[in-house]
XYZ file of C-alpha atoms in Angstrom:
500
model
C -66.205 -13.057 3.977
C -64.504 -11.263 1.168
C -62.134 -9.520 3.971
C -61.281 -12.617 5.753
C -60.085 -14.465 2.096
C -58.082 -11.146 1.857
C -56.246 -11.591 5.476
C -55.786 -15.282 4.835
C -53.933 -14.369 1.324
C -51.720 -12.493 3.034
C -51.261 -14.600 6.019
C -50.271 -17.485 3.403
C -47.930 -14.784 1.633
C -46.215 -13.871 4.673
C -46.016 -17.443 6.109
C -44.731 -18.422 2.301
C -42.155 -15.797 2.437
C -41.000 -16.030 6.178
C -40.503 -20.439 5.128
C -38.545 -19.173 2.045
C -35.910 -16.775 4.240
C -35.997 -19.483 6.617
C -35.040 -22.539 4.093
C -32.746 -20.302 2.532
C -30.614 -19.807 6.125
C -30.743 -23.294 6.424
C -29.261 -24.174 3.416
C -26.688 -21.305 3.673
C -25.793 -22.802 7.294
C -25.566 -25.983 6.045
C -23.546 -25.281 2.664
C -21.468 -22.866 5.318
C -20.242 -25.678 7.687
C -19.818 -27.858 4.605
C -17.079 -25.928 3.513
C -15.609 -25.047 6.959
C -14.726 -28.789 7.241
C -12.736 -28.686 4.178
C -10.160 -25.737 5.672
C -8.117 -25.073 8.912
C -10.507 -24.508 11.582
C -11.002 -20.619 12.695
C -13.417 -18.072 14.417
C -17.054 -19.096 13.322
C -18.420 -16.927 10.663
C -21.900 -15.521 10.413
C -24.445 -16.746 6.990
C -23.949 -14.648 4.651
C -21.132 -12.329 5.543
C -19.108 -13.900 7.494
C -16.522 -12.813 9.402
C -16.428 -9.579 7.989
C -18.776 -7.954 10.988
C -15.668 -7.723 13.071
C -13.269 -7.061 11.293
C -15.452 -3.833 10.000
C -15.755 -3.097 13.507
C -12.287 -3.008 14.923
C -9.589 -3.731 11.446
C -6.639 -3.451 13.424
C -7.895 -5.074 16.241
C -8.608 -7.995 13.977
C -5.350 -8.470 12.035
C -3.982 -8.314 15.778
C -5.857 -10.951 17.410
C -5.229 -13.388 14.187
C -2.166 -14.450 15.965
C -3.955 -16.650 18.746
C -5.502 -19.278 15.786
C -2.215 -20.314 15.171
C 0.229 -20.643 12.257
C -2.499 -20.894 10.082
C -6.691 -20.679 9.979
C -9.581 -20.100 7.758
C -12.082 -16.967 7.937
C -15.249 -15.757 5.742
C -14.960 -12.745 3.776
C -18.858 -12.802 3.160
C -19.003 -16.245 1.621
C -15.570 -16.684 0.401
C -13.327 -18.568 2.384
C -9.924 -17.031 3.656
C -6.722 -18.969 4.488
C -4.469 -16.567 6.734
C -1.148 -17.451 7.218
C 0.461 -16.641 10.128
C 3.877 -17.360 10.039
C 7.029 -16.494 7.787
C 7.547 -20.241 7.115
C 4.400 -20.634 5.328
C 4.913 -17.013 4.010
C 7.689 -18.539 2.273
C 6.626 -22.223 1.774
C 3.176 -20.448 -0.682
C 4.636 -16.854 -2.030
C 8.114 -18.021 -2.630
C 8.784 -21.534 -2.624
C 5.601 -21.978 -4.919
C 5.234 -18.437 -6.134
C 3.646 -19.049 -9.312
C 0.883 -21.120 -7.492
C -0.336 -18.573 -5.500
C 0.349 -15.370 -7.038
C -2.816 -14.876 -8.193
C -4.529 -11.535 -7.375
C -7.778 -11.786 -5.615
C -10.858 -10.219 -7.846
C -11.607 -6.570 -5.510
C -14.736 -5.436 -7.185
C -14.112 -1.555 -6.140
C -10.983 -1.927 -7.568
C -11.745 -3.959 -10.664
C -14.956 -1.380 -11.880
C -11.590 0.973 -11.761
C -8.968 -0.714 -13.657
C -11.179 -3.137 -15.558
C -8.476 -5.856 -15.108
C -5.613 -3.478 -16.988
C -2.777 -2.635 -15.287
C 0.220 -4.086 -12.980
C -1.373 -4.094 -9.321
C -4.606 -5.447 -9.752
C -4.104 -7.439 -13.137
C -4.782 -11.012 -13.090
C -1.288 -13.788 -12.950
C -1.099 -14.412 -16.867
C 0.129 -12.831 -19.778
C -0.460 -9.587 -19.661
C 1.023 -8.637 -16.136
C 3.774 -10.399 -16.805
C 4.507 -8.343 -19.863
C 3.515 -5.206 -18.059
C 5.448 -5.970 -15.006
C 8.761 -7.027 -17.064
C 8.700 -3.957 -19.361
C 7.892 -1.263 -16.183
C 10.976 -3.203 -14.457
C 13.328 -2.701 -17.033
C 12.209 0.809 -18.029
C 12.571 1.952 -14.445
C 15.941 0.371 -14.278
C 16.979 2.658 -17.321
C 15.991 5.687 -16.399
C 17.972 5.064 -12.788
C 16.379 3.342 -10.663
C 19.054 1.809 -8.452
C 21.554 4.299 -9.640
C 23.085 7.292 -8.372
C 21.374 9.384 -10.834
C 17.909 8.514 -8.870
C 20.070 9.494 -5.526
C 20.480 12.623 -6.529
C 16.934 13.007 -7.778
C 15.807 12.349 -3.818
C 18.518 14.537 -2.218
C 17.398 17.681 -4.585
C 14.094 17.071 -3.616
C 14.595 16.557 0.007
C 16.071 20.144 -0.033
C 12.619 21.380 -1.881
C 11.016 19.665 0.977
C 12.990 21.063 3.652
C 12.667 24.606 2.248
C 8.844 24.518 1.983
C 8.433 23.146 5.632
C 10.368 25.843 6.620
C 7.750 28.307 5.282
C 5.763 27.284 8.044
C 8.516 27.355 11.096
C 7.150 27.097 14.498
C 3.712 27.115 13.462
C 1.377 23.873 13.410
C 0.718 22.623 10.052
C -0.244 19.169 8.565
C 2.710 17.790 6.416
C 0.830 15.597 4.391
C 1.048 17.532 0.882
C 4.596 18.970 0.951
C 5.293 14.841 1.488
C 3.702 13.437 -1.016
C 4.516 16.068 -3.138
C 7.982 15.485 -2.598
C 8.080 11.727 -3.012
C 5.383 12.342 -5.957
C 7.966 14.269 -7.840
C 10.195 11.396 -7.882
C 8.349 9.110 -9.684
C 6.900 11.559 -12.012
C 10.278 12.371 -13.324
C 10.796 8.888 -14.162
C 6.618 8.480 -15.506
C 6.222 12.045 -16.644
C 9.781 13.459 -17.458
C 9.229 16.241 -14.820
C 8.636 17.564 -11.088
C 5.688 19.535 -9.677
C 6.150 22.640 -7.472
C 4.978 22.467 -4.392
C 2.193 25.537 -4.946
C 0.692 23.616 -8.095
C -2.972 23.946 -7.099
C -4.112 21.112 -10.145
C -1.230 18.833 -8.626
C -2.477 19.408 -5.265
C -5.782 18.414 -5.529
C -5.029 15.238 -7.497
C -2.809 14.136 -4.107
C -5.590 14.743 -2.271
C -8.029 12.572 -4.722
C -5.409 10.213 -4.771
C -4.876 10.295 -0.760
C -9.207 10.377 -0.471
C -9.369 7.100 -3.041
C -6.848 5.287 -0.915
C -8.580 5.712 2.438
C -12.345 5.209 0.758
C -11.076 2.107 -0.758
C -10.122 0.209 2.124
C -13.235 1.628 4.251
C -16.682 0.159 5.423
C -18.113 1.749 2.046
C -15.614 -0.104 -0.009
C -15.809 -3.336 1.557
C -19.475 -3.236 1.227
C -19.269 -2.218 -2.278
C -16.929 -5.941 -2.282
C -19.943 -7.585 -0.826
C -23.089 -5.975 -2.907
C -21.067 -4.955 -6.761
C -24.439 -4.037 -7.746
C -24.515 -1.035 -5.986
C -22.060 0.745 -8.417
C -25.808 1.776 -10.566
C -26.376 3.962 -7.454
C -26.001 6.901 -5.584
C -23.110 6.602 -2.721
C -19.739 7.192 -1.319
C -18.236 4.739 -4.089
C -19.474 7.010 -6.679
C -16.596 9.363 -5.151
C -13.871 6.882 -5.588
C -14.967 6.193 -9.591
C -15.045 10.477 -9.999
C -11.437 10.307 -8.306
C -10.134 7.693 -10.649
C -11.258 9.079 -13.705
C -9.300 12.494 -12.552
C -5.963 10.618 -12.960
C -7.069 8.682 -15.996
C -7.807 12.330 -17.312
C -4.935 13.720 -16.110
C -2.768 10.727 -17.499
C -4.199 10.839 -20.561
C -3.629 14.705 -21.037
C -0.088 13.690 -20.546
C -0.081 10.945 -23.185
C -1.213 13.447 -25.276
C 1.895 15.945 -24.965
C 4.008 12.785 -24.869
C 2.701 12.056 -28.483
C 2.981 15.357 -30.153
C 6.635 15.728 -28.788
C 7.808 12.237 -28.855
C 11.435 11.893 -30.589
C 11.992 7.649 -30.358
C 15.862 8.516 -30.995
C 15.978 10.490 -27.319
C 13.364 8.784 -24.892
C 12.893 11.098 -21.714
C 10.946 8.791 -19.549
C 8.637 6.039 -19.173
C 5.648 7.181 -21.544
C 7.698 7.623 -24.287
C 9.160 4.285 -23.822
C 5.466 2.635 -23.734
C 4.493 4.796 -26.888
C 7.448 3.401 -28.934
C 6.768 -0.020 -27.469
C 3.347 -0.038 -28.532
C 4.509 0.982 -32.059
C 7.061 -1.844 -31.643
C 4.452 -4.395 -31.127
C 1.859 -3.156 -32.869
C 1.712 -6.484 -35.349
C 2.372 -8.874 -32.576
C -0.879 -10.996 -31.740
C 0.271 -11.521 -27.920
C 0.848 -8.020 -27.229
C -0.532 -6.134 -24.399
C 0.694 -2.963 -25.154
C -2.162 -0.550 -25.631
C -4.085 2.198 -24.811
C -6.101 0.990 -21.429
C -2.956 -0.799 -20.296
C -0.957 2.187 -20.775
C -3.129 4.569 -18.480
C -3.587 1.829 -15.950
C 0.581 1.122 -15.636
C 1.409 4.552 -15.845
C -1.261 5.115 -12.987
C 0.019 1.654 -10.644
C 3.528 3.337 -11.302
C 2.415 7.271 -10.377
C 0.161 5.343 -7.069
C 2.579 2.885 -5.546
C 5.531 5.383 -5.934
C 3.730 7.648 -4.302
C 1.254 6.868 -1.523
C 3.549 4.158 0.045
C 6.278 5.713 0.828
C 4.709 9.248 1.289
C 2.735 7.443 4.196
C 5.461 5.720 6.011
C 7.194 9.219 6.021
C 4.458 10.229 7.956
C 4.423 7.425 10.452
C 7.809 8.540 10.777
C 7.646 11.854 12.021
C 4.535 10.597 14.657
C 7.097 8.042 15.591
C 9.753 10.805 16.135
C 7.982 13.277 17.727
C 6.609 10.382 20.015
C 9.923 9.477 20.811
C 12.515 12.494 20.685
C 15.115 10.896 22.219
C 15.179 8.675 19.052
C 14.826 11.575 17.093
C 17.957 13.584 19.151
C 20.049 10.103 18.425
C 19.597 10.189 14.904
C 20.288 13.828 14.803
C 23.560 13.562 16.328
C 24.668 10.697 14.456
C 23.876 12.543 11.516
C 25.672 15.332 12.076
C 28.378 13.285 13.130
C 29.287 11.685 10.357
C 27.106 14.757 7.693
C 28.023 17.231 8.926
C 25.150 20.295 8.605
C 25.319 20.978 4.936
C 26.058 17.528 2.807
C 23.178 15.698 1.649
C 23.308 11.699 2.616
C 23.478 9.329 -0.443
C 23.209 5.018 -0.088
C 26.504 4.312 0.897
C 26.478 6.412 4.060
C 24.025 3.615 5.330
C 27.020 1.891 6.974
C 28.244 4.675 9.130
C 24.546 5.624 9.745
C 23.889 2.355 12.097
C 20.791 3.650 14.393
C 19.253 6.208 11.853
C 18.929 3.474 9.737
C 17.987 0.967 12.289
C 15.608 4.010 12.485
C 13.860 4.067 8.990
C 13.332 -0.041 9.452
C 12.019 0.392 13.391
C 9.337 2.804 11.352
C 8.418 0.379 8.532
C 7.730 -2.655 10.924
C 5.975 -0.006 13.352
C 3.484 1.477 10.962
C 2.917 -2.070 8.671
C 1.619 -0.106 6.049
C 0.194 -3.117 4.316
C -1.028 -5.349 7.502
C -1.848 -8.218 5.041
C -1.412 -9.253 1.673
C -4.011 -10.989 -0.032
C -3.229 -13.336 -2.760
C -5.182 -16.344 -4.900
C -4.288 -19.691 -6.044
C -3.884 -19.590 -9.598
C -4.894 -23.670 -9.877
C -5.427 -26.496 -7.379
C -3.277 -27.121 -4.538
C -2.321 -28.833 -1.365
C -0.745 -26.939 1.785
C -0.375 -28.080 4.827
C -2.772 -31.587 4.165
C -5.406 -29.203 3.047
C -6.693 -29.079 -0.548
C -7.140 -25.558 -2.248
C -9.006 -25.037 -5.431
C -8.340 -23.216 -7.940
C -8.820 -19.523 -7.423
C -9.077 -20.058 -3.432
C -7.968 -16.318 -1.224
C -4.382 -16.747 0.396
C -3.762 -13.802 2.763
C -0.599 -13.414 4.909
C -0.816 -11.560 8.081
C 2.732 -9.118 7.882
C 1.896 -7.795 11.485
C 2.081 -11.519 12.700
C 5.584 -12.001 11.120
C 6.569 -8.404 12.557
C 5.818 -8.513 15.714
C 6.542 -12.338 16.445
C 7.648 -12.296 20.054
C 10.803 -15.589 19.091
C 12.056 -13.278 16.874
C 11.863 -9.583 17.736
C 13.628 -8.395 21.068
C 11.232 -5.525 21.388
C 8.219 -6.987 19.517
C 5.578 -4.368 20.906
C 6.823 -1.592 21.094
C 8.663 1.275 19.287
C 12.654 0.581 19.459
C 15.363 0.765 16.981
C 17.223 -1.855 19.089
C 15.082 -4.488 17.232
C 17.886 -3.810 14.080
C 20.849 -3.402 15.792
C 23.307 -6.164 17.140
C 25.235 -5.665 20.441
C 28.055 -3.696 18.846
C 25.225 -1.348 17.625
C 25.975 -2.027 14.373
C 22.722 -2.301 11.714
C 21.707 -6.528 11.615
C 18.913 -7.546 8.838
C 15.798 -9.795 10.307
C 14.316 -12.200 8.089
C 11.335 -11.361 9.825
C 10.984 -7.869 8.457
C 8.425 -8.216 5.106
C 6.927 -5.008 4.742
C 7.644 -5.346 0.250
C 6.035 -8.598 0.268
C 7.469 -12.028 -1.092
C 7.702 -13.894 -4.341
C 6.975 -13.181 -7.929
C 4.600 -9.913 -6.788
C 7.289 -8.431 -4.163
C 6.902 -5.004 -4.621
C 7.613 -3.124 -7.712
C 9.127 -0.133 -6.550
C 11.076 -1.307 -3.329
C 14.387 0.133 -4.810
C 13.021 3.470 -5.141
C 10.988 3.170 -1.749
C 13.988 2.151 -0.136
C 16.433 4.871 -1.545
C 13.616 7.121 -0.694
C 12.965 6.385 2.792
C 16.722 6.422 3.857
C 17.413 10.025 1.937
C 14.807 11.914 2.581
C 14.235 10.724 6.268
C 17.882 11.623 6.991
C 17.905 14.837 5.796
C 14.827 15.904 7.208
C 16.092 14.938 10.806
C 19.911 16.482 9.556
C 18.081 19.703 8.926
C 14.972 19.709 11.573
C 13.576 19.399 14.603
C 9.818 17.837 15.279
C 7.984 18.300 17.750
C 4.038 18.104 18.785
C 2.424 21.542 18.925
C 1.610 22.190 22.729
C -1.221 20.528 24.188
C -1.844 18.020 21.139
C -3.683 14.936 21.682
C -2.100 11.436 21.898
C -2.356 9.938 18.290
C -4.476 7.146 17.402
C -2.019 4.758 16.698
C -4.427 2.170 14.773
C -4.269 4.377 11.734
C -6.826 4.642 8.723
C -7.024 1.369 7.408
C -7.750 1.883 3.604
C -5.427 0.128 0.828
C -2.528 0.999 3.082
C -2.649 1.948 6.848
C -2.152 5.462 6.831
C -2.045 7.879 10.566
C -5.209 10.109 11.164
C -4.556 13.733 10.315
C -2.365 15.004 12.416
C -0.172 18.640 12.902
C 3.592 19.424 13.675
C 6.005 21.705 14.504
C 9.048 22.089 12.618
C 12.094 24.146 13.965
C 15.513 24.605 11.529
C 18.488 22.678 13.553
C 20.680 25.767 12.035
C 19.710 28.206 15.183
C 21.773 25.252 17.211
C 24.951 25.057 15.246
């Protein structure tokens, strides 16, 4: 008897439990079409996590395919409802027209449990990253940015570069640290006050922590991490990602240091010493945000974004040039043309420079480092008939805008023709987005842009790229992380001075 009241206990447990999981779908079902009714209709999303099956699956494939749900449609990131905008009109109509209203930054809990809210990237629309955003803006401006003094900064360097690729003529190597090493060294002049040779084995390994965090990020660990925060009390990959930031906090922080013992407010030598005097500055201001936390936190949004971004589209670059050398011998000549060999390009040879800069841009909308940007509303709104509360996700698919078919003459594939008119002269596209919109358009897209058109032109002035024999065709979806980055890959450089 005793064992049968034992069975039926459990029975009535189990039975208890299984009606509990079972009420509980129902409800999240019924609480899920609830809210689909009150967005643009899109792909039906799963209880519980939503869309966000398929999109682990296949990223790329995903942010492809949004295209066919129209201008505009609604997806589940878990439980949170996504409104993806597929056009530049409504691009334009939310991040421009009514910046303010949607330039809110979406809460990333990987990202957060990193910068705890300080910062520029991931700080919340308010106070604060206005303040930060507004005093980085004006300090870069002083110390060059859109100057010729920063030109010459990226032309000295693109000679470092060329000289340490050349340590590894006609042999297969993996560019990825003499890159971002190079394009590192430009915004650390400006952050830290000085450059980094290339052989710098503590500098080294922080690009590769840096380059590691980026990629783990934006993978399946970090998007789980987005759906289960808890999990940052135990053991896994995102443990990795919190070592990796603390490295550049630390490393940061060790500068701040030197900055302090050495600082001299009459004779600022870069953007540290500016915050240090500013904090002094503001020191008995109740608004301020100038302190400690946010200080590590800029200086690290500064050292990231002026690094990884561009560093990576170089990269896409030379896959897209040794994937196409025909485009690569066209830029070459015209180069040399109107170069010569030994005279390093500056800004205002864009003009004479039609296809190699139709070039750089063909690259940019190729490789869409940032597919999507994902914004919030900042309070309630309407768009489109469709009412959006307060703090509701916004994200605008770029690869939509840049590869619209009524707008692009070569919208799939690979061709600088997209950029050039019929006189073969260089023609702007309204179409082409890759810095973003509005009041959180990209910080550094002077600097990215000056960087990009130097140091790609002097690399193809001065060499010659090529696959090493019998490499595989590249995976062109990339690594999709916080940017889309290309999977390891090795070339072959060869000095153009052997042909002239």
């Amino acid at each position: 008897m005793e064992s049968v009241l034992r069975y039926l206990d459990w029975t009535s447990v189990g039975l208890a439990l299984l009606g509990g999981l079972f009420s509980l779908l129902l409800l999240e079902i019924f609480k899920l079409n609830s809210s689909r009714s009150r967005y643009p209709p899109g792909p039906k999303p799963l209880p519980f996590v939503g869309n966000m099956p398929e999109i682990m699956k296949d990223p790329m494939g995903s942010i492809r395919s949004m295209k066919k749900y129209g201008e505009m449609f609604s997806m589940y990131m878990g439980r949170q409802p996504v409104i993806v905008l597929n056009s530049l009109q409504l691009f334009k109509e939310t991040f421009v027209q009514n910046g303010a209203v949607y330039a809110g930054r979406p809460a990333e809990p990987i990202l957060d449990w990193i910068t705890n809210g300080h910062g520029i990237l991931m700080a919340a629309y308010g106070h604060s990253w206005k303040q930060q955003r507004r005093f980085a803006l004006h300090t870069l401006r002083n110390f060059g940015l859109g100057k010729k003094t920063v030109e010459e900064r990226v032309a000295e360097e693109a000679q470092y570069l060329i000289k340490e690729m050349l340590k590894q003529e006609g042999k297969a190597f993996y560019p990825i640290h003499p890159i971002m090493n190079a394009v590192s060294n430009i915004i650390c002049s400006i952050v830290f006050g000085d450059r980094f040779e290339y052989d710098n084995k503590r500098f080294a390994k922080l690009l590769e922590i840096l380059n590691e965090n980026f990629q783990l990020i934006g993978s399946t660990a970090g998007q789980i991490f987005g759906l289960f925060p808890f999990i940052k009390h135990f053991p896994g990959p995102h443990q990795k990602v919190w070592q990796n930031a603390n490295s550049l906090k630390e490393f940061i922080h060790e500068a701040v240091e030197e900055h302090r013992k050495s600082l001299d407010p009459e004779h600022l030598r870069d953007f540290i010493d500016t915050y240090l005097v500013e904090m002094t500055k503001q020191e008995s201001k109740e608004d301020s945000t100038f302190h400690e936390d946010n200080m590590i936190m800029s200086t690290a949004d500064l050292f990231l974004a002026g690094t990884d971004t561009t560093a990576t589209t170089l990269r896409w670059g030379l896959i897209y040039m040794m994937d196409h050398p025909d485009v690569q011998e066209r830029c070459h000549e015209e180069i040399v043309r109107v170069l010569g060999f030994d005279r390093s390009p500056c800004m205002d040879d864009r003009t004479q420079l039609p296809y190699t800069y139709a070039t750089i841009h063909e690259i940019q909308r190729c490789s869409y480092i940032v597919p999507v940007i994902l914004h919030e509303t900042t309070q309630p709104t309407q768009l489109r008939g469709y009412n959006l509360p307060k703090g509701t996700k916004v994200l605008s698919n770029c690869v939509s805008i840049m590869t619209d078919k009524k707008h692009w003459k070569h919208p799939d594939t690979f061709n600088p023709e997209n950029f050039l008119d019929e006189k073969g002269q260089f023609c702007k596209n309204d179409f082409f987005v890759p810095f973003s919109l509005g009041p959180r358009v990209c910080l550094g897209e002077t600097l990215a842009r000056t960087e990009l058109f130097i140091f790609f032109t002097s690399l193809l002035q001065r060499l010659k790229f090529s696959w090493p024999p019998g490499a595989p065709p590249p995976n062109m979806d990339g690594i999709l992380g916080i940017v889309r980055s290309p999977f390891p890959f090795n070339t072959i450089c060869l000095s153009r001075e052997t042909t002239h």
